[in-house]
Coordinates of C-alpha atoms in Angstrom, one line a residue:
M279 CA 243.0 115.2 49.6
K280 CA 241.0 117.8 47.6
A281 CA 242.0 119.7 44.5
K282 CA 239.9 122.1 42.1
I283 CA 240.5 122.6 38.6
T284 CA 238.9 125.5 36.6
L285 CA 238.5 125.5 32.7
A286 CA 237.6 128.5 30.8
G287 CA 237.4 128.5 26.8
E288 CA 239.3 131.8 27.1
L289 CA 242.6 130.2 28.6
K290 CA 243.5 129.0 25.1
I291 CA 247.1 127.8 24.8
G292 CA 247.1 127.1 21.1
E293 CA 245.7 125.0 18.4
I294 CA 246.8 121.4 18.7
D295 CA 248.9 120.3 15.7
R296 CA 248.0 116.7 15.1
R297 CA 251.7 116.1 14.6
I298 CA 252.3 116.2 18.1
F299 CA 251.2 112.8 18.1
G300 CA 253.9 111.6 15.9
S301 CA 256.4 108.7 16.3
F302 CA 259.7 107.4 15.1
I303 CA 261.1 104.3 13.1
E304 CA 264.9 104.0 12.9
H305 CA 267.0 101.2 11.4
L306 CA 267.9 100.0 15.0
G307 CA 267.1 96.6 16.4
R308 CA 263.9 95.1 15.6
A309 CA 262.0 98.2 14.7
V310 CA 262.1 97.9 10.9
Y311 CA 263.0 94.0 10.6
G312 CA 260.7 91.9 12.5
G313 CA 258.9 95.0 13.4
I314 CA 257.1 96.8 10.7
F315 CA 258.8 94.6 8.1
E316 CA 258.7 91.0 8.1
P317 CA 258.3 89.2 4.8
G318 CA 256.9 85.7 5.2
H319 CA 255.1 86.5 8.5
P320 CA 251.4 85.3 8.7
E321 CA 250.2 88.8 9.0
A322 CA 252.5 90.4 6.4
D323 CA 251.1 91.6 3.0
Q324 CA 252.5 91.3 -0.3
D325 CA 255.0 93.8 0.6
G326 CA 256.3 92.2 3.6
L327 CA 254.6 94.8 5.8
R328 CA 252.9 93.3 9.1
M329 CA 249.3 94.3 9.0
D330 CA 248.6 93.3 12.5
V331 CA 251.2 96.1 13.6
I332 CA 249.5 98.6 11.2
K333 CA 246.3 98.1 13.0
M334 CA 247.8 98.9 16.4
I335 CA 249.5 101.8 14.8
N336 CA 245.9 103.0 13.5
E337 CA 244.8 102.7 17.0
L338 CA 247.2 105.3 18.2
G339 CA 246.6 107.5 15.5
V340 CA 250.1 108.5 14.5
P341 CA 249.9 111.3 11.9
V342 CA 253.5 111.6 11.2
V343 CA 256.5 109.1 11.5
R344 CA 260.3 110.3 11.6
Y345 CA 262.8 108.0 9.5
P346 CA 265.4 106.6 9.0
G347 CA 267.1 107.8 12.2
G348 CA 268.3 108.8 14.6
N349 CA 272.0 108.1 15.3
F350 CA 271.9 105.6 12.0
V351 CA 271.1 108.5 9.7
S352 CA 274.5 110.0 10.1
G353 CA 276.3 107.3 8.0
Y354 CA 273.4 106.4 5.8
N355 CA 273.8 106.6 2.0
W356 CA 270.1 106.7 1.0
E357 CA 271.1 105.3 -2.4
D358 CA 271.8 101.9 -0.8
G359 CA 268.2 101.5 0.0
V360 CA 266.4 102.3 -3.4
G361 CA 266.4 100.1 -6.6
P362 CA 266.4 96.3 -7.0
V363 CA 266.6 94.8 -3.6
E364 CA 269.0 92.1 -4.8
K365 CA 271.6 94.6 -5.8
R366 CA 271.5 96.6 -2.6
P367 CA 274.6 96.3 -0.4
A368 CA 274.9 95.5 3.1
R369 CA 276.8 98.1 5.3
L370 CA 278.4 98.3 8.6
D371 CA 276.2 100.7 10.8
L372 CA 278.7 102.1 13.0
A373 CA 276.0 104.0 15.2
W374 CA 274.7 100.6 16.7
G375 CA 277.5 98.2 15.7
V376 CA 275.0 96.0 13.5
T377 CA 275.0 95.1 9.9
E378 CA 272.2 97.0 7.6
P379 CA 271.2 94.6 4.8
N380 CA 269.2 97.6 3.2
K381 CA 266.3 95.3 2.3
F382 CA 263.9 98.1 3.5
G383 CA 264.5 101.8 2.3
T384 CA 263.0 105.1 1.1
D385 CA 260.4 103.7 -1.3
E386 CA 259.3 100.9 1.0
F387 CA 258.9 103.5 3.9
M388 CA 256.7 105.4 1.8
K389 CA 254.6 102.7 1.0
W390 CA 254.4 101.7 4.5
C391 CA 253.4 105.3 5.4
R392 CA 250.4 105.3 2.9
K393 CA 249.3 101.5 4.1
A394 CA 249.6 102.9 8.1
G395 CA 247.6 106.1 7.3
T396 CA 250.5 108.6 8.5
S397 CA 253.2 110.8 6.9
P398 CA 256.8 110.7 6.4
M399 CA 259.2 113.0 8.2
M400 CA 262.6 112.3 6.5
A401 CA 266.1 112.7 8.1
V402 CA 268.9 113.6 5.9
N403 CA 272.8 112.7 6.5
L404 CA 274.6 115.5 7.7
G405 CA 277.2 113.6 9.4
T406 CA 279.2 111.4 6.9
R407 CA 277.5 113.5 3.8
G408 CA 276.1 116.9 3.5
P409 CA 274.0 119.2 1.5
D410 CA 274.5 117.8 -1.9
A411 CA 273.1 114.2 -0.7
A412 CA 270.3 116.0 1.2
R413 CA 269.2 118.0 -1.9
A414 CA 269.5 114.8 -4.1
L415 CA 267.1 113.0 -1.8
V416 CA 264.5 115.6 -1.9
E417 CA 264.8 115.6 -5.8
Y418 CA 264.3 111.8 -5.7
C419 CA 261.1 112.0 -3.3
N420 CA 259.4 115.3 -4.4
H421 CA 260.3 116.2 -8.2
K422 CA 258.0 115.1 -10.7
S423 CA 260.5 114.1 -13.5
G424 CA 262.9 114.9 -16.0
S425 CA 266.1 115.1 -13.7
K426 CA 268.5 112.3 -12.6
Y427 CA 267.1 111.5 -9.2
A428 CA 263.5 112.1 -10.0
D429 CA 263.9 109.7 -13.1
M430 CA 265.7 107.1 -10.7
R431 CA 262.6 107.0 -8.6
I432 CA 260.6 106.5 -11.9
N433 CA 262.9 103.7 -13.0
N434 CA 262.5 101.9 -9.7
G435 CA 259.0 101.8 -10.3
Y436 CA 257.5 104.7 -8.7
K437 CA 256.1 107.3 -11.3
D438 CA 254.4 109.9 -8.7
P439 CA 256.6 111.9 -6.4
W440 CA 256.4 110.8 -2.9
G441 CA 255.8 114.5 -1.9
V442 CA 257.6 114.7 1.5
K443 CA 257.1 118.0 3.2
L444 CA 258.9 117.6 6.6
W445 CA 262.6 116.9 6.7
C446 CA 265.1 116.8 9.8
L447 CA 268.7 118.3 9.2
G448 CA 270.5 115.4 10.6
N449 CA 270.5 114.2 14.1
E450 CA 272.1 115.1 17.5
M451 CA 275.0 116.5 15.7
D452 CA 276.4 117.9 19.1
G453 CA 277.1 114.4 20.3
P454 CA 280.3 112.9 20.5
W455 CA 278.8 109.6 19.8
Q456 CA 277.6 110.8 16.4
M457 CA 279.4 110.0 13.2
C458 CA 281.1 113.2 12.3
A459 CA 279.9 115.2 15.2
K460 CA 280.1 119.0 14.7
T461 CA 280.5 122.1 16.5
A462 CA 277.6 124.6 16.6
G463 CA 279.3 126.8 13.9
E464 CA 280.0 123.9 11.9
Y465 CA 276.7 122.4 12.0
G466 CA 274.9 125.7 11.7
R467 CA 276.5 126.4 8.3
T468 CA 276.0 123.1 7.2
A469 CA 272.5 122.8 8.1
N470 CA 271.7 126.3 6.4
E471 CA 273.4 125.3 3.2
A472 CA 271.3 121.9 3.1
A473 CA 268.0 123.6 4.1
K474 CA 268.7 126.2 1.3
L475 CA 269.5 123.7 -1.5
M476 CA 266.9 121.4 -0.3
K477 CA 264.2 124.3 -0.4
W478 CA 265.5 125.4 -4.0
V479 CA 264.4 122.0 -5.0
D480 CA 261.1 122.1 -3.3
G481 CA 259.9 125.4 -1.9
S482 CA 256.8 123.8 -0.1
I483 CA 259.1 121.6 2.3
E484 CA 259.6 122.4 6.1
T485 CA 263.1 121.7 7.8
V486 CA 264.0 121.0 11.3
L487 CA 267.1 122.1 12.7
C488 CA 269.1 119.7 15.1
G489 CA 269.0 121.3 18.9
S490 CA 270.8 119.9 21.6
S491 CA 270.8 116.1 22.1
S492 CA 269.7 116.8 25.6
R493 CA 269.3 119.5 28.2
G494 CA 272.4 117.8 29.9
M495 CA 274.8 118.5 27.1
H496 CA 277.3 121.2 28.4
T497 CA 276.9 123.3 25.3
F498 CA 273.0 123.5 25.8
G499 CA 271.8 126.8 25.1
D500 CA 274.7 128.2 23.2
W501 CA 274.2 125.3 20.6
E502 CA 270.6 126.4 20.1
A503 CA 271.6 130.4 19.9
T504 CA 274.4 129.8 17.5
T505 CA 272.9 127.3 15.0
L506 CA 269.6 129.5 14.8
D507 CA 271.7 132.6 14.4
I508 CA 273.4 131.0 11.2
A509 CA 270.2 128.9 9.7
Y510 CA 267.4 131.1 11.1
D511 CA 266.0 132.1 7.7
N512 CA 266.1 128.7 6.0
V513 CA 264.7 126.6 8.9
D514 CA 261.0 126.2 10.4
Y515 CA 261.5 124.3 13.7
I516 CA 264.4 123.4 16.1
S517 CA 264.3 119.9 17.7
L518 CA 264.5 118.9 21.4
H519 CA 265.3 115.2 22.6
Q520 CA 264.8 113.9 26.1
Y521 CA 264.4 110.6 27.7
Y522 CA 263.8 109.9 31.3
G523 CA 264.3 106.6 33.6
N524 CA 263.9 105.6 37.2
H525 CA 267.3 104.4 37.8
S526 CA 267.3 105.0 41.6
N527 CA 263.9 103.3 41.9
D528 CA 262.5 106.5 43.3
T529 CA 258.7 106.6 41.9
P530 CA 258.0 110.0 43.5
S531 CA 260.9 111.6 41.7
F532 CA 260.4 109.8 38.6
L533 CA 256.8 110.8 38.4
A534 CA 257.9 114.6 38.7
K535 CA 260.4 114.5 35.8
S536 CA 257.6 116.2 33.7
M537 CA 258.5 119.4 35.7
E538 CA 262.1 119.4 34.4
L539 CA 260.8 118.8 30.8
D540 CA 258.5 121.9 31.3
D541 CA 261.7 123.9 32.3
F542 CA 263.6 122.4 29.0
I543 CA 260.9 123.5 26.6
Y544 CA 260.6 127.1 28.1
S545 CA 264.1 127.3 27.8
V546 CA 264.4 126.5 24.0
I547 CA 261.3 128.8 23.5
C548 CA 263.4 131.6 25.1
T549 CA 266.3 130.9 22.9
C550 CA 264.3 130.8 19.9
D551 CA 262.7 134.2 20.7
F552 CA 266.1 135.8 21.7
V553 CA 267.5 134.9 18.3
K554 CA 264.3 136.2 16.6
A555 CA 264.6 139.6 18.6
K556 CA 268.2 140.0 17.7
K557 CA 267.3 139.4 13.8
R558 CA 264.4 141.9 14.1
T559 CA 262.2 139.4 12.1
K560 CA 258.5 138.5 12.6
K561 CA 259.3 134.9 11.7
Q562 CA 258.9 132.4 14.8
I563 CA 260.7 129.1 14.9
N564 CA 258.6 126.6 16.5
L565 CA 259.5 123.4 18.3
S566 CA 259.8 119.9 17.1
F567 CA 260.2 117.4 20.1
D568 CA 261.2 114.5 17.8
E569 CA 262.5 112.2 20.4
W570 CA 260.9 111.7 23.7
N571 CA 259.9 108.5 25.8
V572 CA 261.0 106.6 29.0
W573 CA 264.0 104.7 28.5
Y574 CA 266.2 103.0 30.8
H575 CA 265.3 99.4 31.3
S576 CA 267.3 98.0 28.3
N577 CA 270.4 100.2 29.1
G578 CA 273.6 97.9 28.5
A579 CA 272.1 94.9 27.3
P580 CA 274.4 93.2 25.3
I581 CA 274.2 92.2 21.4
E582 CA 276.2 90.4 19.0
R583 CA 278.3 92.9 16.8
W584 CA 277.4 93.1 13.3
S585 CA 274.5 91.1 13.7
V586 CA 271.4 91.7 11.6
A587 CA 268.3 93.2 13.5
P588 CA 268.9 92.0 17.0
N589 CA 267.1 92.3 20.0
Q590 CA 268.3 95.8 20.9
L591 CA 266.9 98.5 23.3
E592 CA 263.7 96.6 23.8
D593 CA 262.4 98.0 27.1
I594 CA 259.4 96.2 28.5
Y595 CA 257.6 99.0 30.3
N596 CA 255.4 99.1 33.4
F597 CA 252.5 100.9 34.9
E598 CA 254.7 103.9 36.5
D599 CA 256.3 104.2 32.9
A600 CA 252.9 104.7 31.7
L601 CA 252.1 107.3 34.2
V602 CA 255.5 109.2 33.3
T603 CA 254.5 109.0 29.6
A604 CA 251.1 110.6 30.3
C605 CA 252.9 113.3 32.4
M606 CA 255.3 114.1 29.4
L607 CA 252.5 114.3 26.9
I608 CA 250.5 116.6 29.1
T609 CA 253.5 118.9 29.2
L610 CA 254.0 118.8 25.5
L611 CA 250.3 119.9 25.1
R612 CA 250.7 122.7 27.6
H613 CA 253.1 124.3 24.9
A614 CA 250.9 123.4 22.1
D615 CA 251.4 127.2 20.9
R616 CA 255.1 126.3 20.2
V617 CA 255.5 122.6 20.2
K618 CA 254.0 121.6 17.0
I619 CA 255.8 118.3 16.3
A620 CA 256.6 115.4 18.6
C621 CA 257.8 111.9 18.0
L622 CA 257.4 109.3 20.5
A623 CA 260.6 107.4 20.1
Q624 CA 260.0 104.8 18.9
L625 CA 257.2 103.0 17.6
V626 CA 257.6 99.4 17.5
N627 CA 259.9 97.0 19.6
V628 CA 262.8 99.7 20.2
I629 CA 261.6 101.7 23.4
A630 CA 258.1 101.4 21.8
P631 CA 254.4 101.1 22.6
I632 CA 254.2 98.2 20.3
F633 CA 256.1 94.9 20.9
T634 CA 256.3 92.0 18.3
K635 CA 257.5 88.6 18.2
T636 CA 259.4 87.8 15.3
G637 CA 257.2 85.2 13.4
G638 CA 254.6 85.6 16.0
G639 CA 252.1 88.0 17.6
A640 CA 252.3 91.6 19.3
F641 CA 251.0 93.2 22.2
R642 CA 250.3 96.8 23.4
Q643 CA 252.8 98.0 26.0
T644 CA 251.7 100.0 29.2
I645 CA 252.7 103.2 27.5
F646 CA 250.4 102.5 24.6
Y647 CA 247.3 103.6 26.4
P648 CA 247.7 107.0 27.5
F649 CA 249.2 108.1 24.2
R650 CA 246.2 106.4 22.4
E651 CA 243.7 107.9 24.6
M652 CA 245.3 111.7 24.4
S653 CA 245.9 111.3 20.5
K654 CA 242.2 110.3 20.2
Y655 CA 240.6 113.0 22.4
A656 CA 243.1 115.9 22.3
R657 CA 241.6 117.9 19.4
G658 CA 241.2 121.7 18.7
N659 CA 242.8 124.1 21.4
A660 CA 244.8 123.2 24.0
I661 CA 243.4 124.9 27.4
K662 CA 245.3 125.9 30.5
P663 CA 243.6 124.6 33.6
L664 CA 243.8 126.5 36.7
I665 CA 244.9 124.1 39.2
D666 CA 244.7 124.5 43.0
C667 CA 246.0 121.3 44.5
P668 CA 248.6 120.3 47.4
K669 CA 252.2 119.7 46.5
Y670 CA 255.0 117.5 47.8
D671 CA 258.6 117.3 47.9
C672 CA 260.8 114.4 47.0
K673 CA 264.7 113.6 46.4
E674 CA 264.9 115.3 43.2
F675 CA 262.2 118.0 43.2
T676 CA 260.5 120.4 45.6
D677 CA 257.0 121.6 45.2
V678 CA 255.5 119.0 43.0
P679 CA 251.9 119.2 42.3
Y680 CA 250.1 115.9 43.1
L681 CA 247.8 116.8 40.0
E682 CA 249.4 117.1 36.5
A683 CA 246.7 118.3 33.9
V684 CA 245.9 119.8 30.5
A685 CA 242.7 120.1 28.8
S686 CA 241.5 120.5 25.2
Y687 CA 238.4 122.2 23.7
D688 CA 237.2 120.8 20.1
E689 CA 234.9 123.7 19.1
E690 CA 233.5 121.7 16.0
K691 CA 232.5 118.8 18.2
Q692 CA 231.7 120.8 21.1
E693 CA 233.8 118.6 23.3
V694 CA 236.0 119.6 26.2
A695 CA 238.4 116.8 27.3
L696 CA 240.6 116.9 30.5
F697 CA 243.6 114.7 31.0
C698 CA 245.3 114.2 34.6
V699 CA 247.5 112.2 36.5
N700 CA 247.3 111.9 40.3
R701 CA 250.8 111.4 41.4
S702 CA 250.0 110.6 44.9
M703 CA 251.2 107.0 45.7
D704 CA 248.5 106.4 48.4
E705 CA 246.0 109.1 48.5
S706 CA 243.1 109.8 45.9
I707 CA 242.2 113.3 44.9
E708 CA 238.5 114.7 45.1
L709 CA 238.5 116.8 42.3
D710 CA 236.1 119.8 41.9
I711 CA 235.9 120.7 38.3
S712 CA 234.5 124.0 37.2
L713 CA 233.6 124.6 33.6
L714 CA 233.4 128.5 32.9
G715 CA 231.8 129.8 29.7
F716 CA 230.9 126.1 28.8
E717 CA 227.0 126.3 29.4
G718 CA 225.1 123.0 29.0
Y719 CA 228.3 121.0 28.9
K720 CA 227.8 117.5 30.8
A721 CA 230.3 114.8 31.7
V722 CA 229.8 111.9 29.2
H723 CA 233.0 109.9 29.8
F724 CA 235.3 109.0 32.4
E725 CA 238.1 106.7 32.1
S726 CA 241.2 105.9 34.1
M727 CA 244.3 103.7 34.4
D728 CA 244.8 102.8 38.0
G729 CA 245.1 100.2 40.8
Y730 CA 248.1 98.5 39.4
D731 CA 251.6 97.8 41.0
V732 CA 253.9 100.3 39.8
K733 CA 256.1 97.5 38.5
Q734 CA 253.1 95.6 36.6
E735 CA 253.9 94.8 32.9
N736 CA 251.7 93.6 30.0
T737 CA 252.8 90.5 28.2
F738 CA 252.1 88.6 25.0
A739 CA 249.8 86.5 27.1
E740 CA 247.7 89.3 28.7
E741 CA 247.6 93.1 28.5
T742 CA 246.5 93.6 32.2
V743 CA 247.5 97.2 32.4
T744 CA 244.9 99.3 30.2
M745 CA 242.3 101.9 30.6
H746 CA 238.8 101.1 32.2
D747 CA 235.7 103.0 32.3
N748 CA 234.4 104.5 35.4
A749 CA 231.0 105.8 36.5
L750 CA 230.2 109.4 35.4
P751 CA 231.0 111.9 38.1
S752 CA 228.6 113.7 40.2
E753 CA 227.3 117.2 39.0
D754 CA 225.5 119.8 40.8
G755 CA 224.5 122.1 37.8
K756 CA 227.8 124.0 38.3
N757 CA 230.6 121.9 39.2
T758 CA 231.7 118.3 38.4
V759 CA 233.2 116.2 41.2
C760 CA 235.0 113.0 40.6
E761 CA 237.6 110.8 42.3
L762 CA 241.1 110.2 40.9
K763 CA 242.5 107.1 42.4
P764 CA 246.1 107.1 43.6
L765 CA 248.7 106.8 40.9
S766 CA 246.2 107.1 38.1
F767 CA 245.8 108.5 34.8
N768 CA 242.4 109.9 33.8
V769 CA 240.5 111.1 31.0
L770 CA 237.1 113.1 31.5
R771 CA 235.1 114.4 28.6
F772 CA 232.5 116.9 28.4
K773 CA 230.1 117.5 25.5
K774 CA 227.2 120.2 25.1

């Protein structure tokens, strides 16, 4: 089939915030223990941090990592995770039915962030605790000295403040599974007071209000409008969470899930702007999509209750999962004007692009590769491509474009990057690319992920599903023509 994409510098969506390539580490399964932290491992440093994992994280280029949860945070006493390790109590984690040993906490995470070249996105407990504990944690992390919690940090061996600038006001507080779940009114007032006190401690921080746990919640929309109406003046972002899975083994429908994601994002933007108009304010609330991924392979897998760091939610991803991940990230970039933060959930072992063996090696899952390439090359401004392509119908959706795409323009490097997925199961796309206003730009790189069985996975033994380079596409001085293989993720770069 044939398709055409037109790219023009004037069709700017918005500047790409690097934090859109963030991720997430929760005290869940082997994300921390056996994931990023494993004292005694051959690749661990003197702090017990796995350097082989950090090298892979550096490949991904993750600028911000959300911590410590997730559902976990709604029952977490942050004081349990600081101070002498031998004096820290073990606690029952009711969120996941395991025991938390508290061998790794706030200070260890901050040190890990610095070694991993990333920044912390801290979450506070607005479930079993509230505004007072939240402002105390900001004081512990960010106040220089001369106060109870700043001096506590200093006495724990960390003289300089950690300087955490981004804070989540709880997690999924609308969900009945959440410890001390709240109504929209209850949460809105708690979050507003917490944000107010936190910003009184440090006026330079930004705060993220909890949106709905998913678009499928019966309170979706009303929750956003009510909580924003209460907390608007003291928050900077509202969160979105969404996971997708191929439960019915319907690949065409699975690959189209990003259409639903697009609608979800647009709905939240509209709600934010409704509250903005209602309040007659110039302040704009942006979006933090701080949980997103494919997640379904490990649902229902049993664990031993009250065990420590069990093998929990360990999805092994396949090729079609990688294509859906690419489509989701393309969709996030198409909303770069309002989506400023996003966190692939999670980073290591737990529904993650990096998978480790406790005491052993690590490998890159299939979803690692599209994330890595887009994190590496999507710089500057997101560009809206004008797409003309055939469409298909499937069980869950109609009028699905075979071609999912977004572009970026890095003015400093004078580089245009095009990211696209061919959703067709069996037909290549002959793609005609027209660059308007980019005189003198030529294709310099064309790589793709294609040719694999949809269920093919990577393993410790071999990473078979990866990106590969292609011959440069043909050019006639005006347009560029290339072939996008069936079921493929593609990256094309053009330089002046």
